Short mmCIF file of C-alpha atoms in Angstrom, two decimals:
data_model
loop_
_atom_site.label_atom_id
_atom_site.label_comp_id
_atom_site.label_asym_id
_atom_site.label_seq_id
_atom_site.Cartn_x
_atom_site.Cartn_y
_atom_site.Cartn_z
CA UNK A 1442 22.90 165.51 -65.17
CA UNK A 1443 22.38 163.91 -61.85
CA UNK A 1444 22.48 167.22 -59.26
CA UNK A 1445 20.14 168.39 -56.35
CA UNK A 1446 21.53 171.84 -56.37
CA UNK A 1447 19.60 172.75 -59.60
CA UNK A 1448 16.46 170.48 -59.56
CA UNK A 1449 15.79 170.00 -55.93
CA UNK A 1450 17.16 173.64 -54.61
CA UNK A 1451 14.11 174.81 -53.09
CA UNK A 1452 13.45 171.64 -51.45
CA UNK A 1453 16.89 171.09 -49.72
CA UNK A 1454 19.08 173.03 -47.21
CA UNK A 1455 22.81 172.35 -47.29
CA UNK A 1456 24.18 172.59 -43.82
CA UNK A 1457 28.12 172.52 -43.13
CA UNK A 1458 29.87 172.00 -39.97
CA UNK A 1459 33.43 170.54 -38.81
CA UNK A 1460 34.24 168.41 -35.85
CA UNK A 1461 35.26 171.63 -33.90
CA UNK A 1462 31.69 172.60 -33.77
CA UNK A 1463 29.91 172.19 -30.48
CA UNK A 1464 27.49 169.34 -30.94
CA UNK A 1465 24.37 171.31 -29.20
CA UNK A 1466 24.98 173.97 -31.82
CA UNK A 1467 24.80 171.10 -34.63
CA UNK A 1468 21.77 169.62 -33.38
CA UNK A 1469 19.87 173.16 -32.71
CA UNK A 1470 20.85 174.39 -36.45
CA UNK A 1471 19.42 170.92 -37.72
CA UNK A 1472 16.32 171.40 -35.44
CA UNK A 1473 15.40 174.94 -36.87
CA UNK A 1474 15.33 173.54 -40.19
CA UNK A 1475 12.43 171.16 -39.30
CA UNK A 1476 13.29 168.94 -41.85
CA UNK A 1477 11.43 165.88 -43.29
CA UNK A 1478 14.61 164.00 -43.86
CA UNK A 1479 18.16 164.58 -42.32
CA UNK A 1480 21.17 163.11 -44.52
CA UNK A 1481 24.43 162.85 -43.15
CA UNK A 1482 27.56 161.88 -45.05
CA UNK A 1483 29.50 159.44 -42.82
CA UNK A 1484 33.69 159.40 -42.68
CA UNK A 1485 35.94 158.07 -39.87
CA UNK A 1486 36.33 161.63 -38.81
CA UNK A 1487 32.76 162.58 -37.85
CA UNK A 1488 30.81 159.14 -37.53
CA UNK A 1489 31.04 159.18 -33.81
CA UNK A 1490 29.49 162.59 -33.51
CA UNK A 1491 26.92 161.48 -35.87
CA UNK A 1492 25.95 158.31 -33.92
CA UNK A 1493 25.51 160.41 -30.81
CA UNK A 1494 23.49 163.32 -32.86
CA UNK A 1495 21.03 161.13 -34.52
CA UNK A 1496 19.86 159.68 -31.10
CA UNK A 1497 19.07 163.20 -29.94
CA UNK A 1498 17.44 163.86 -33.19
CA UNK A 1499 14.92 160.91 -32.80
CA UNK A 1500 14.28 162.27 -29.72
CA UNK A 1501 13.53 165.73 -30.64
CA UNK A 1502 12.25 165.10 -34.16
CA UNK A 1503 10.79 161.85 -33.88
CA UNK A 1504 9.02 161.91 -37.40
CA UNK A 1505 12.27 163.05 -39.49
CA UNK A 1506 13.69 160.38 -41.66
CA UNK A 1507 17.64 159.74 -41.10
CA UNK A 1508 19.74 158.78 -44.21
CA UNK A 1509 23.04 158.04 -44.39
CA UNK A 1510 25.80 157.67 -47.14
CA UNK A 1511 29.56 157.87 -47.44
CA UNK A 1512 32.35 155.28 -46.74
CA UNK A 1513 31.44 154.76 -42.91
CA UNK A 1514 28.15 153.20 -43.82
CA UNK A 1515 29.08 151.65 -47.30
CA UNK A 1516 30.61 148.29 -46.43
CA UNK A 1517 28.37 145.75 -45.86
CA UNK A 1518 25.20 147.80 -45.33
CA UNK A 1519 22.74 144.76 -45.53
CA UNK A 1520 23.78 142.96 -42.40
CA UNK A 1521 23.91 146.15 -40.24
CA UNK A 1522 21.12 148.49 -38.50
CA UNK A 1523 23.62 151.39 -38.84
CA UNK A 1524 22.16 152.83 -35.74
CA UNK A 1525 18.39 153.00 -36.91
CA UNK A 1526 19.12 154.93 -40.16
CA UNK A 1527 15.90 154.74 -42.09
CA UNK A 1528 18.09 154.55 -45.55
CA UNK A 1529 21.37 154.08 -46.87
CA UNK A 1530 23.10 155.68 -49.88
CA UNK A 1531 25.51 153.55 -51.72
CA UNK A 1532 27.50 153.67 -54.72
CA UNK A 1533 27.78 156.76 -56.60
CA UNK A 1534 25.76 159.12 -54.66
CA UNK A 1535 25.01 161.53 -57.42
CA UNK A 1536 22.77 159.27 -58.69
CA UNK A 1537 21.30 157.16 -55.58
CA UNK A 1538 21.05 160.37 -53.69
CA UNK A 1539 19.20 161.75 -56.64
CA UNK A 1540 16.67 158.53 -56.86
CA UNK A 1541 16.19 158.85 -52.93
CA UNK A 1542 15.02 162.66 -53.10
CA UNK A 1543 12.73 161.92 -56.05
CA UNK A 1544 11.00 159.18 -53.65
CA UNK A 1545 10.81 161.79 -51.01
CA UNK A 1546 9.11 164.42 -53.02
CA UNK A 1547 6.71 161.78 -54.92
CA UNK A 1548 5.66 160.82 -51.24
CA UNK A 1549 6.86 157.01 -51.83
CA UNK A 1550 7.84 154.85 -48.88
CA UNK A 1551 11.97 154.95 -48.53
CA UNK A 1552 14.05 152.08 -49.51
CA UNK A 1553 16.54 150.64 -46.93
CA UNK A 1554 19.19 150.61 -49.47
CA UNK A 1555 19.80 153.06 -52.63
CA UNK A 1556 22.23 152.01 -54.58
CA UNK A 1557 23.38 152.97 -58.15
CA UNK A 1558 25.75 151.42 -60.94
CA UNK A 1559 28.79 153.47 -62.10
CA UNK A 1560 27.97 156.61 -64.20
CA UNK A 1561 29.69 158.52 -66.44
CA UNK A 1562 31.72 161.43 -64.55
CA UNK A 1563 30.93 164.01 -67.13
CA UNK A 1564 26.99 163.17 -66.29
CA UNK A 1565 27.68 164.89 -62.71
CA UNK A 1566 27.02 168.53 -62.39
CA UNK A 1567 29.79 171.03 -61.60
CA UNK A 1568 28.65 171.66 -57.98
CA UNK A 1569 30.58 175.03 -57.23
CA UNK A 1570 29.23 177.34 -60.03
CA UNK A 1571 26.31 178.86 -57.62
CA UNK A 1572 28.17 179.19 -54.35
CA UNK A 1573 31.67 180.08 -55.18
CA UNK A 1574 31.62 183.10 -52.97
CA UNK A 1575 31.19 181.01 -49.76
CA UNK A 1576 34.47 179.30 -50.47
CA UNK A 1577 36.85 182.41 -50.21
CA UNK A 1578 40.41 181.84 -48.87
CA UNK A 1579 39.20 177.88 -48.34
CA UNK A 1580 40.48 174.63 -49.69
CA UNK A 1581 38.21 173.50 -52.61
CA UNK A 1582 38.29 169.79 -53.17
CA UNK A 1583 37.81 168.43 -56.58
CA UNK A 1584 38.00 165.15 -58.30
CA UNK A 1585 39.00 164.60 -62.42
CA UNK A 1586 38.85 160.72 -61.71
CA UNK A 1587 37.55 158.19 -59.45
CA UNK A 1588 38.82 154.67 -58.30
CA UNK A 1589 42.66 153.57 -58.28
CA UNK A 1590 44.70 151.15 -59.92
CA UNK A 1591 46.46 149.82 -57.43
CA UNK A 1592 45.44 147.43 -54.34
CA UNK A 1593 46.99 148.95 -50.88
CA UNK A 1594 45.33 146.92 -48.40
CA UNK A 1595 44.98 149.56 -46.12
CA UNK A 1596 42.69 151.59 -48.33
CA UNK A 1597 39.23 151.58 -49.59
CA UNK A 1598 40.22 152.55 -52.92
CA UNK A 1599 41.37 149.25 -53.74
CA UNK A 1600 38.01 147.74 -53.86
CA UNK A 1601 37.15 149.83 -56.88
CA UNK A 1602 39.67 148.67 -59.22
CA UNK A 1603 38.74 150.58 -62.14
CA UNK A 1604 39.80 154.17 -62.97
CA UNK A 1605 37.08 156.34 -64.60
CA UNK A 1606 38.04 159.96 -66.04
CA UNK A 1607 36.54 163.15 -66.64
CA UNK A 1608 36.51 164.37 -70.23
CA UNK A 1609 39.21 166.67 -71.11
CA UNK A 1610 36.25 169.18 -72.02
CA UNK A 1611 34.85 169.06 -68.81
CA UNK A 1612 37.93 169.20 -66.81
CA UNK A 1613 39.18 172.39 -68.77
CA UNK A 1614 35.71 174.41 -68.08
CA UNK A 1615 36.08 173.20 -64.18
CA UNK A 1616 39.67 174.58 -64.13
CA UNK A 1617 38.61 177.63 -65.99
CA UNK A 1618 36.22 178.16 -63.20
CA UNK A 1619 38.42 178.01 -60.72
CA UNK A 1620 41.16 180.06 -62.16
CA UNK A 1621 38.80 183.02 -62.96
CA UNK A 1622 37.81 183.09 -59.52
CA UNK A 1623 40.88 182.95 -58.39
CA UNK A 1624 40.60 180.30 -55.71
CA UNK A 1625 43.02 179.87 -53.03
CA UNK A 1626 43.74 176.35 -53.39
CA UNK A 1627 41.93 173.41 -55.57
CA UNK A 1628 43.04 170.03 -54.10
CA UNK A 1629 42.41 167.02 -56.58
CA UNK A 1630 41.10 164.12 -54.34
CA UNK A 1631 42.34 162.00 -57.37
CA UNK A 1632 43.59 158.91 -55.32
CA UNK A 1633 46.55 158.40 -58.08
CA UNK A 1634 46.73 161.56 -60.02
CA UNK A 1635 49.70 160.56 -62.53
CA UNK A 1636 48.68 157.15 -63.20
CA UNK A 1637 47.18 158.12 -66.55
CA UNK A 1638 50.13 160.36 -68.49
CA UNK A 1639 47.82 161.59 -70.86
CA UNK A 1640 45.37 162.86 -68.37
CA UNK A 1641 47.98 164.61 -65.82
CA UNK A 1642 49.94 166.08 -68.58
CA UNK A 1643 46.67 167.84 -69.82
CA UNK A 1644 45.52 169.64 -66.81
CA UNK A 1645 49.16 170.15 -65.67
CA UNK A 1646 49.55 172.03 -69.16
CA UNK A 1647 46.16 173.91 -68.63
CA UNK A 1648 47.16 175.01 -65.41
CA UNK A 1649 50.36 176.29 -66.28
CA UNK A 1650 49.51 178.26 -69.57
CA UNK A 1651 46.39 179.60 -67.81
CA UNK A 1652 48.29 180.18 -64.27
CA UNK A 1653 46.16 183.22 -62.25
CA UNK A 1654 49.32 183.89 -60.15
CA UNK A 1655 46.99 182.83 -57.15
CA UNK A 1656 45.62 179.77 -57.15
CA UNK A 1657 47.50 176.73 -55.85
CA UNK A 1658 46.80 173.07 -57.03
CA UNK A 1659 47.55 170.27 -54.75
CA UNK A 1660 47.81 166.49 -56.26
CA UNK A 1661 48.22 163.29 -54.64
CA UNK A 1662 50.59 161.27 -57.07
CA UNK A 1663 52.82 158.16 -57.10
CA UNK A 1664 56.44 159.48 -57.70
CA UNK A 1665 57.66 156.33 -59.24
CA UNK A 1666 54.97 156.73 -61.92
CA UNK A 1667 56.53 160.12 -63.24
CA UNK A 1668 57.72 160.28 -66.46
CA UNK A 1669 60.20 162.47 -68.46
CA UNK A 1670 57.50 164.01 -70.02
CA UNK A 1671 55.90 164.82 -67.23
CA UNK A 1672 58.93 166.65 -65.32
CA UNK A 1673 59.66 168.66 -68.33
CA UNK A 1674 56.16 169.89 -68.12
CA UNK A 1675 56.21 170.27 -64.50
CA UNK A 1676 59.55 172.30 -65.06
CA UNK A 1677 57.70 175.14 -66.30
CA UNK A 1678 55.30 175.49 -63.39
CA UNK A 1679 55.09 178.99 -61.29
CA UNK A 1680 56.81 178.34 -57.80
CA UNK A 1681 53.86 177.76 -55.55
CA UNK A 1682 51.61 176.85 -58.51
CA UNK A 1683 51.44 173.25 -57.70
CA UNK A 1684 52.35 170.85 -54.53
CA UNK A 1685 52.61 167.10 -54.40
CA UNK A 1686 51.61 164.66 -51.60
CA UNK A 1687 53.40 161.48 -52.42
CA UNK A 1688 52.81 158.52 -50.13
CA UNK A 1689 55.60 156.62 -49.38
CA UNK A 1690 54.47 154.77 -46.00
CA UNK A 1691 57.17 152.48 -45.47
CA UNK A 1692 60.83 151.41 -47.05
CA UNK A 1693 60.71 148.09 -45.62
CA UNK A 1694 60.21 145.94 -48.54
CA UNK A 1695 58.68 143.04 -47.10
CA UNK A 1696 55.95 145.38 -45.48
CA UNK A 1697 55.02 146.70 -48.88
CA UNK A 1698 54.48 143.20 -50.61
CA UNK A 1699 52.40 142.43 -47.57
CA UNK A 1700 50.05 145.45 -47.78
CA UNK A 1701 50.32 144.67 -51.65
CA UNK A 1702 51.62 148.24 -52.41
CA UNK A 1703 53.43 148.09 -55.84
CA UNK A 1704 56.31 150.76 -55.41
CA UNK A 1705 59.68 151.11 -57.08
CA UNK A 1706 61.61 152.48 -54.14
CA UNK A 1707 64.43 153.22 -56.07
CA UNK A 1708 62.69 154.98 -58.82
CA UNK A 1709 60.40 156.82 -56.10
CA UNK A 1710 63.49 158.14 -54.52
CA UNK A 1711 64.86 159.31 -57.80
CA UNK A 1712 61.94 161.09 -58.94
CA UNK A 1713 61.62 162.96 -55.77
CA UNK A 1714 64.86 163.80 -56.12
CA UNK A 1715 64.45 165.47 -59.29
CA UNK A 1716 61.40 167.23 -58.23
CA UNK A 1717 63.44 168.46 -55.68
CA UNK A 1718 65.96 169.91 -58.40
CA UNK A 1719 63.26 171.70 -59.90
CA UNK A 1720 62.93 173.93 -57.03
CA UNK A 1721 59.17 175.03 -57.84
CA UNK A 1722 57.02 172.09 -56.65
CA UNK A 1723 56.22 172.12 -52.48
CA UNK A 1724 56.71 168.11 -52.10
CA UNK A 1725 54.71 166.46 -48.92
CA UNK A 1726 55.96 162.98 -48.19
CA UNK A 1727 53.79 160.73 -46.10
CA UNK A 1728 54.74 157.74 -43.64
CA UNK A 1729 52.54 155.32 -41.94
CA UNK A 1730 53.42 153.87 -38.49
CA UNK A 1731 52.02 150.37 -37.74
CA UNK A 1732 51.82 148.52 -41.21
CA UNK A 1733 52.49 144.68 -40.53
CA UNK A 1734 56.14 143.46 -40.48
CA UNK A 1735 57.04 147.03 -39.66
CA UNK A 1736 58.80 147.19 -35.76
CA UNK A 1737 60.32 150.36 -34.19
CA UNK A 1738 63.78 149.76 -35.34
CA UNK A 1739 62.39 149.13 -39.17
CA UNK A 1740 59.98 152.45 -38.67
CA UNK A 1741 63.06 154.03 -37.78
CA UNK A 1742 64.83 153.31 -40.99
CA UNK A 1743 62.01 154.44 -43.07
CA UNK A 1744 61.94 157.88 -41.33
CA UNK A 1745 65.53 158.33 -42.02
CA UNK A 1746 64.96 157.29 -45.75
CA UNK A 1747 62.24 159.40 -45.99
CA UNK A 1748 63.81 162.22 -44.28
CA UNK A 1749 66.85 162.24 -46.42
CA UNK A 1750 64.91 163.26 -49.47
CA UNK A 1751 64.32 166.70 -47.06
CA UNK A 1752 60.78 167.26 -48.21
CA UNK A 1753 58.81 170.31 -47.46
CA UNK A 1754 56.37 168.47 -44.94
CA UNK A 1755 56.87 165.13 -43.72
CA UNK A 1756 53.78 163.41 -42.36
CA UNK A 1757 54.04 160.94 -39.81
CA UNK A 1758 50.74 159.02 -39.73
CA UNK A 1759 49.20 155.99 -37.99
CA UNK A 1760 47.44 153.11 -39.47
CA UNK A 1761 43.71 153.28 -39.23
CA UNK A 1762 41.69 149.85 -39.82
CA UNK A 1763 38.95 151.04 -42.07
CA UNK A 1764 35.57 149.26 -42.71
CA UNK A 1765 36.27 146.78 -45.63
CA UNK A 1766 39.75 147.06 -45.88
CA UNK A 1767 41.87 144.31 -46.36
CA UNK A 1768 44.19 144.81 -43.36
CA UNK A 1769 40.75 145.13 -40.99
CA UNK A 1770 40.11 141.67 -42.25
CA UNK A 1771 43.26 140.14 -41.86
CA UNK A 1772 44.10 142.20 -38.40
CA UNK A 1773 44.19 138.81 -36.30
CA UNK A 1774 46.88 137.34 -38.79
CA UNK A 1775 49.01 140.36 -37.98
CA UNK A 1776 48.58 140.77 -34.46
CA UNK A 1777 46.77 144.45 -34.95
CA UNK A 1778 44.71 145.28 -32.47
CA UNK A 1779 42.71 148.96 -32.93
CA UNK A 1780 40.50 151.21 -31.25
CA UNK A 1781 36.71 149.97 -31.41
CA UNK A 1782 35.70 153.77 -32.39
CA UNK A 1783 36.16 155.66 -35.27
CA UNK A 1784 38.91 156.67 -36.79
CA UNK A 1785 39.81 153.05 -35.71
CA UNK A 1786 43.53 153.58 -35.13
CA UNK A 1787 45.60 150.95 -33.89
CA UNK A 1788 46.56 150.46 -30.42
CA UNK A 1789 49.18 148.00 -30.99
CA UNK A 1790 50.61 145.32 -33.43
CA UNK A 1791 52.65 142.20 -33.61
CA UNK A 1792 55.43 144.14 -34.36
CA UNK A 1793 54.99 147.80 -32.71
CA UNK A 1794 54.13 147.79 -28.84
CA UNK A 1795 51.52 150.42 -27.47
CA UNK A 1796 54.72 151.76 -25.81
CA UNK A 1797 56.16 152.35 -29.28
CA UNK A 1798 53.16 153.84 -30.57
CA UNK A 1799 53.00 156.35 -27.75
CA UNK A 1800 56.77 157.38 -28.37
CA UNK A 1801 56.42 157.56 -32.12
CA UNK A 1802 53.15 159.72 -31.25
CA UNK A 1803 55.52 162.18 -29.35
CA UNK A 1804 58.06 161.98 -31.95
CA UNK A 1805 55.15 162.71 -34.57
CA UNK A 1806 54.32 166.18 -32.59
CA UNK A 1807 58.13 167.07 -32.32
CA UNK A 1808 58.09 166.92 -36.45
CA UNK A 1809 55.22 169.12 -36.85
CA UNK A 1810 56.38 171.58 -34.55
CA UNK A 1811 59.89 171.90 -35.31
CA UNK A 1812 60.14 170.30 -38.91
CA UNK A 1813 56.72 170.90 -40.86
CA UNK A 1814 56.63 174.45 -39.51
CA UNK A 1815 59.33 175.68 -41.54
CA UNK A 1816 60.47 177.86 -38.56
CA UNK A 1817 63.43 176.44 -37.31
CA UNK A 1818 65.28 175.31 -40.35
CA UNK A 1819 68.67 176.40 -39.73
CA UNK A 1820 68.89 175.33 -36.07
CA UNK A 1821 67.42 172.14 -36.60
CA UNK A 1822 69.92 171.58 -39.42
CA UNK A 1823 72.71 172.16 -37.19
CA UNK A 1824 70.99 170.37 -34.14
CA UNK A 1825 70.81 167.30 -36.40
CA UNK A 1826 74.70 167.03 -36.60
CA UNK A 1827 74.72 166.14 -33.10
CA UNK A 1828 72.83 162.58 -33.53
CA UNK A 1829 73.82 159.63 -35.55
CA UNK A 1830 70.17 159.85 -37.53
CA UNK A 1831 67.50 162.45 -37.88
CA UNK A 1832 65.25 159.73 -36.06
CA UNK A 1833 67.30 159.62 -33.14
CA UNK A 1834 67.27 163.66 -32.77
CA UNK A 1835 63.13 164.19 -32.87
CA UNK A 1836 63.23 161.02 -30.29
CA UNK A 1837 65.78 162.84 -28.08
CA UNK A 1838 63.78 165.92 -28.36
CA UNK A 1839 60.28 164.19 -27.82
CA UNK A 1840 61.83 162.77 -24.75
CA UNK A 1841 62.94 166.26 -23.48
CA UNK A 1842 59.77 167.50 -24.14
CA UNK A 1843 57.92 165.22 -21.97
CA UNK A 1844 60.27 165.09 -19.30
CA UNK A 1845 60.07 169.03 -18.79
CA UNK A 1846 56.19 168.42 -19.33
CA UNK A 1847 55.91 170.76 -22.21
CA UNK A 1848 53.36 168.42 -23.64
CA UNK A 1849 50.86 169.37 -20.72
CA UNK A 1850 50.29 173.08 -22.47
CA UNK A 1851 50.36 174.58 -25.62
CA UNK A 1852 53.20 176.92 -25.97
CA UNK A 1853 53.74 180.28 -27.95
CA UNK A 1854 56.09 180.41 -30.96
CA UNK A 1855 58.69 182.19 -28.70
CA UNK A 1856 58.51 179.87 -26.15
CA UNK A 1857 59.10 176.96 -28.94
CA UNK A 1858 62.61 178.64 -29.72
CA UNK A 1859 63.43 179.02 -25.73
CA UNK A 1860 62.65 175.04 -25.52
CA UNK A 1861 64.63 174.21 -28.60
CA UNK A 1862 67.73 176.06 -27.34
CA UNK A 1863 67.61 174.69 -23.73
CA UNK A 1864 67.53 171.01 -25.58
CA UNK A 1865 70.77 171.55 -27.68
CA UNK A 1866 72.44 173.99 -24.94
CA UNK A 1867 72.72 170.25 -23.01
CA UNK A 1868 74.31 168.33 -25.65
CA UNK A 1869 76.37 171.13 -27.92
CA UNK A 1870 79.45 173.14 -26.45
CA UNK A 1871 78.84 176.35 -28.45
CA UNK A 1872 76.49 177.66 -26.77
CA UNK A 1873 77.07 181.75 -27.98
CA UNK A 1874 76.73 180.40 -31.75
CA UNK A 1875 73.40 178.69 -30.97
CA UNK A 1876 71.92 181.69 -29.60
CA UNK A 1877 73.26 183.46 -32.58
CA UNK A 1878 71.76 180.63 -34.85
CA UNK A 1879 67.84 180.59 -32.85
CA UNK A 1880 68.18 184.62 -33.43
CA UNK A 1881 68.33 184.48 -37.10
CA UNK A 1882 65.75 181.94 -37.39
CA UNK A 1883 63.63 183.98 -35.41
CA UNK A 1884 64.03 187.05 -37.34
CA UNK A 1885 64.03 185.34 -40.70
CA UNK A 1886 60.55 184.31 -40.00
CA UNK A 1887 59.21 187.42 -38.86
CA UNK A 1888 60.38 190.68 -37.22
CA UNK A 1889 60.00 189.80 -33.62
CA UNK A 1890 59.49 192.36 -30.89
CA UNK A 1891 59.67 190.76 -27.63
CA UNK A 1892 62.89 188.22 -27.81
CA UNK A 1893 63.58 185.43 -25.23
CA UNK A 1894 66.02 186.16 -22.08
CA UNK A 1895 68.47 184.18 -23.86
CA UNK A 1896 68.92 186.22 -26.84
CA UNK A 1897 71.48 189.09 -27.22
CA UNK A 1898 69.94 192.10 -28.04
CA UNK A 1899 71.19 194.57 -30.13
CA UNK A 1900 71.80 197.87 -29.02
CA UNK A 1901 70.28 200.20 -31.65
CA UNK A 1902 72.05 203.36 -30.15
CA UNK A 1903 75.34 202.08 -32.01
CA UNK A 1904 73.68 201.29 -35.53
CA UNK A 1905 73.76 204.71 -36.89
CA UNK A 1906 77.44 205.25 -36.05
CA UNK A 1907 78.74 201.77 -37.04
CA UNK A 1908 76.81 201.62 -40.25
CA UNK A 1909 76.85 204.93 -41.27
CA UNK A 1910 74.16 207.83 -41.71
CA UNK A 1911 72.61 206.89 -45.03
CA UNK A 1912 71.96 202.70 -44.19
CA UNK A 1913 70.41 204.01 -41.12
CA UNK A 1914 68.12 206.53 -42.52
CA UNK A 1915 66.97 203.81 -45.20
CA UNK A 1916 66.22 201.47 -42.26
CA UNK A 1917 64.27 204.07 -40.30
CA UNK A 1918 61.99 204.99 -43.12
CA UNK A 1919 61.02 201.36 -44.17
CA UNK A 1920 61.00 200.29 -40.43
CA UNK A 1921 58.02 198.08 -41.14
CA UNK A 1922 59.71 196.43 -43.80
CA UNK A 1923 63.20 196.10 -43.08
CA UNK A 1924 64.73 195.10 -39.62
CA UNK A 1925 68.68 194.90 -39.03
CA UNK A 1926 70.00 192.78 -36.03
CA UNK A 1927 73.91 192.50 -34.80
CA UNK A 1928 75.49 188.95 -34.30
CA UNK A 1929 78.58 187.49 -33.07
CA UNK A 1930 79.00 184.82 -35.88
CA UNK A 1931 78.10 185.06 -39.64
CA UNK A 1932 75.36 183.10 -38.74
CA UNK A 1933 74.03 180.59 -40.43
CA UNK A 1934 77.79 179.47 -40.57
CA UNK A 1935 79.55 178.98 -37.44
CA UNK A 1936 82.09 181.80 -38.17
CA UNK A 1937 83.05 183.93 -35.32
CA UNK A 1938 82.82 187.41 -36.81
CA UNK A 1939 80.76 190.53 -35.37
CA UNK A 1940 78.27 191.61 -38.49
CA UNK A 1941 74.88 192.77 -38.84
CA UNK A 1942 72.31 191.38 -40.89
CA UNK A 1943 69.53 193.33 -42.67
CA UNK A 1944 65.98 191.36 -43.11
CA UNK A 1945 63.60 192.11 -45.40
CA UNK A 1946 60.09 191.56 -45.05
CA UNK A 1947 58.82 193.31 -48.16
CA UNK A 1948 58.13 189.88 -50.05
CA UNK A 1949 57.47 186.30 -49.24
CA UNK A 1950 59.75 184.60 -48.32
CA UNK A 1951 61.35 186.86 -46.35
CA UNK A 1952 65.08 187.81 -47.32
CA UNK A 1953 68.23 188.77 -45.60
CA UNK A 1954 71.51 190.68 -46.55
CA UNK A 1955 75.07 190.82 -44.94
CA UNK A 1956 76.23 193.81 -43.77
CA UNK A 1957 80.16 193.60 -42.64
CA UNK A 1958 80.96 196.95 -40.96
CA UNK A 1959 83.26 195.28 -38.53
CA UNK A 1960 84.77 192.92 -40.65
#
């Protein structure tokens, strides 16, 4: 077994930080350990911080050795100094890092590079056994396979080519541990989880049959690889047990060909619709702005195509030219100019200007705030009808947002409702209905106490006489779980009839019931 947790636990200290921790705090924490060797896992998200940290570590701990590992230092390490690191760990880290630690404990001089060949995944120890309490209410990352069968040119997984899997016996043991300990979420980091039908079915069947009612499992899949047998299995899952992240990236066929992404778009769309029909799986769809041959108009089409699938989340990401990726090597060919600093995000391309990128950034912000939050569902559905396409709606909303300097500060949720109303009232004549619709979304989300000025407040002194004494008493008894509001329309439908709606916050998701005393 290649593990440091058991063999070397008396000699190692694991320190976990986030990009939100102040660098002085990280430096102080490392200094207090007075370690002989400090090792960093290097990714695009932390490498700039790490580079700054080690300069100071070498000043205050001059005798300490620095070791790097991870994807940010794995490409062409022989030809680069990597900021003065004493050693680089490559390949299967569980083995190469193991060998490095053995050299340290045996007093040997460190090699510049520690590289290992591929190993059997079952030889890698399960790392969570001794420390599960530290991960309560956190996402736990888990891999049941390594590698990817595809060759997408923006991704480093394409370099491997081969896909290796943990044995069913090992996976079953690991999953049972998560289920027994009622972990909140297990996020599989397998690059294309369902590339092997037998492997995927085994795992899905196991978590469905042993569902503890709490744990959620997240998978990155290729929807066009879903089979009828897979869909039949997924049909049996509890709502909330499984969520999928599906990378569409673009619906421009020429773009997909250029980045060597083998996707059957027709089949992908068909399978996503079938998953939606099951009604029990959360779907997260991804797009990447800045891919070759995709200009602003083309991306608008891709956005509208994906939006038409009504995913639970739509992530609008931006191309990052990773070290060692095919697109980075061919950046000049496609006119791609990118930031010199990690995460190496594009500034512009031969097809997309910097101004276009800024516009898409603003649109991304609106999608996150108003669509992905799931707080404005009915108001959005109504507002979208005023525009030719969903992209045009979010584009106009982003311009309104910036024109009014809403991008200069953060806003409470109640203010976000007000901003959306201010935007829609300028383009829709039925202002009274808009007020009711936004009020409906607000109370459907939570029992709000302080309403914005434009929302009509219910006169609760009239509730008892209009609804009857028995209903009124029931509401008063359970006032923390029930709430009643009067509306001028039968929202979310645009029907002009006075009514009361009873909101029930007893279970998630919240529910509502129409009361029609005035009909």
